[in-house]
C-alpha positions as a printed Julia matrix, in Angstrom:
157×3 Matrix{Float64}:
   0.0    0.0     0.0
   2.87   2.36    0.82
   4.34   1.68   -2.6
   0.99   2.48   -4.23
   0.89   5.76   -2.32
   4.42   6.67   -3.5
   3.52   5.78   -7.08
   0.4    7.94   -6.93
   2.36  10.87   -5.52
   5.04  10.49   -8.2
   2.46  10.13  -10.97
  -0.04  12.79   -9.91
   1.8   15.19   -7.61
   2.87  17.22  -10.64
  -0.75  17.64  -11.66
  -1.34  19.71   -8.53
   1.51  22.04   -9.49
   0.23  22.25  -13.06
  -3.29  23.09  -11.9
  -1.93  25.64   -9.4
   0.06  27.43  -12.14
  -2.96  27.37  -14.41
  -5.19  28.84  -11.72
  -2.61  31.59  -11.15
  -2.76  32.34  -14.88
  -6.55  32.48  -14.55
  -6.23  35.0   -11.72
  -3.95  37.18  -13.87
  -6.45  36.95  -16.72
  -9.27  38.06  -14.43
  -7.2   40.99  -13.15
  -6.41  42.05  -16.7
 -10.06  41.72  -17.7
 -11.16  43.81  -14.71
  -8.56  46.4   -15.64
 -10.48  47.27  -18.77
 -12.09  50.59  -18.08
 -15.88  50.73  -17.93
 -15.83  54.16  -19.54
 -12.87  54.17  -21.91
 -11.97  57.17  -24.02
 -12.81  55.77  -27.44
 -10.95  58.58  -29.17
  -7.71  56.98  -27.9
  -8.05  53.94  -30.12
  -4.43  52.74  -30.08
  -4.21  52.19  -26.29
  -7.64  50.55  -26.27
  -6.62  48.19  -29.05
  -3.41  47.36  -27.19
  -5.36  46.58  -23.99
  -7.73  44.29  -25.87
  -4.85  42.65  -27.74
  -3.02  42.0   -24.49
  -6.17  40.5   -22.97
  -6.67  38.27  -26.01
  -3.07  37.1   -25.9
  -3.39  36.13  -22.25
  -6.79  34.56  -22.92
  -5.43  32.41  -25.73
  -2.46  31.31  -23.61
  -4.83  30.33  -20.81
  -7.19  28.44  -23.11
  -4.28  26.64  -24.8
  -2.77  25.58  -21.48
  -6.13  24.18  -20.47
  -6.7   22.19  -23.61
  -3.17  20.99  -24.25
  -1.82  20.51  -20.74
  -4.26  20.58  -17.86
  -7.26  18.74  -19.31
  -5.02  15.99  -20.64
  -3.5   15.43  -17.21
  -6.88  15.54  -15.52
  -8.21  12.94  -17.95
  -5.21  10.69  -17.35
  -5.83  10.92  -13.62
  -9.55  10.24  -14.08
  -8.79   7.14  -16.15
  -6.31   5.9   -13.56
  -8.67   6.28  -10.61
 -11.72   5.21  -12.67
 -14.31   6.59  -10.26
 -16.74   8.37  -12.55
 -14.54  11.3   -13.55
 -14.59  10.31  -17.21
 -18.36  10.61  -17.3
 -18.16  14.08  -15.72
 -15.55  15.11  -18.26
 -17.64  13.82  -21.15
 -20.53  16.02  -20.0
 -18.39  19.09  -19.3
 -15.87  19.16  -22.17
 -18.41  19.99  -24.9
 -19.53  23.0   -22.87
 -15.93  24.1   -22.37
 -15.3   23.67  -26.09
 -18.22  25.98  -26.81
 -16.66  28.68  -24.63
 -13.37  28.15  -26.43
 -15.04  28.83  -29.76
 -16.65  31.99  -28.43
 -13.34  33.23  -27.02
 -11.58  32.53  -30.3
 -14.32  34.4   -32.15
 -13.75  37.43  -29.89
 -10.03  37.28  -30.66
 -10.69  36.92  -34.39
 -12.96  39.98  -34.34
 -10.23  42.01  -32.72
  -7.69  40.88  -35.3
  -9.82  42.02  -38.23
 -11.09  45.2   -36.6
  -9.71  48.57  -37.54
  -8.38  50.78  -34.84
 -11.17  53.23  -35.42
 -13.31  54.69  -32.68
 -16.34  52.86  -34.06
 -14.58  49.48  -34.04
 -13.27  50.03  -30.51
 -16.78  50.83  -29.34
 -18.02  47.63  -30.97
 -15.27  45.55  -29.36
 -15.87  47.03  -25.93
 -19.57  46.31  -26.32
 -18.57  42.64  -26.61
 -16.29  42.72  -23.56
 -19.22  42.19  -21.2
 -20.26  39.05  -23.07
 -16.65  37.86  -22.97
 -16.75  38.2   -19.18
 -19.87  36.03  -19.04
 -18.2   33.41  -21.21
 -15.11  33.45  -19.0
 -17.23  33.06  -15.87
 -19.09  30.09  -17.38
 -15.84  28.47  -18.41
 -14.21  28.94  -15.01
 -17.18  27.28  -13.32
 -16.92  24.32  -15.69
 -13.19  24.05  -15.17
 -13.64  24.15  -11.4
 -16.1   21.29  -11.74
 -13.5   19.28  -13.64
 -10.77  20.05  -11.13
 -13.03  19.06   -8.25
 -14.2   15.82   -9.82
 -11.12  14.72  -11.72
  -8.33  15.85   -9.4
  -9.34  17.11   -5.97
 -11.41  13.99   -5.41
  -8.12  12.05   -5.35
  -5.96  14.59   -3.52
  -5.81  12.53   -0.35
  -4.63   9.5    -2.32
  -1.93  11.53   -4.07
  -0.66  13.5    -1.06
């Protein structure tokens, strides 16, 4: 049993660190999102575009880390412990994928937008919806973390 415990710690202890780093990136993303002014000066289009571009860059990094690092590790852990986590993931992943598509669409709109006052107004009008999408995604991700990783924390520690 002790050997099994060591193996679990060796195999899954790194997942905790990965998830922790990812959640720190989430916190930075939220701070950056909140830093967008509610009443921006739309005549200053260049700084507004830079703020939105920076947000999108951080957003894409966060989404990519989730899809290509964190989710994969969570799924591996769920398969290993085989206690219903796969079923949870199968219900949640399609919803997360939908938020990914919406986030990518926001980024794509920014890339094709001009830096005109009108375009910046249109992008900022979409920022609120982006916040709702982020909130939905974070709740879904928390559900995955709780069911696919935290449920086994005592077996890994």
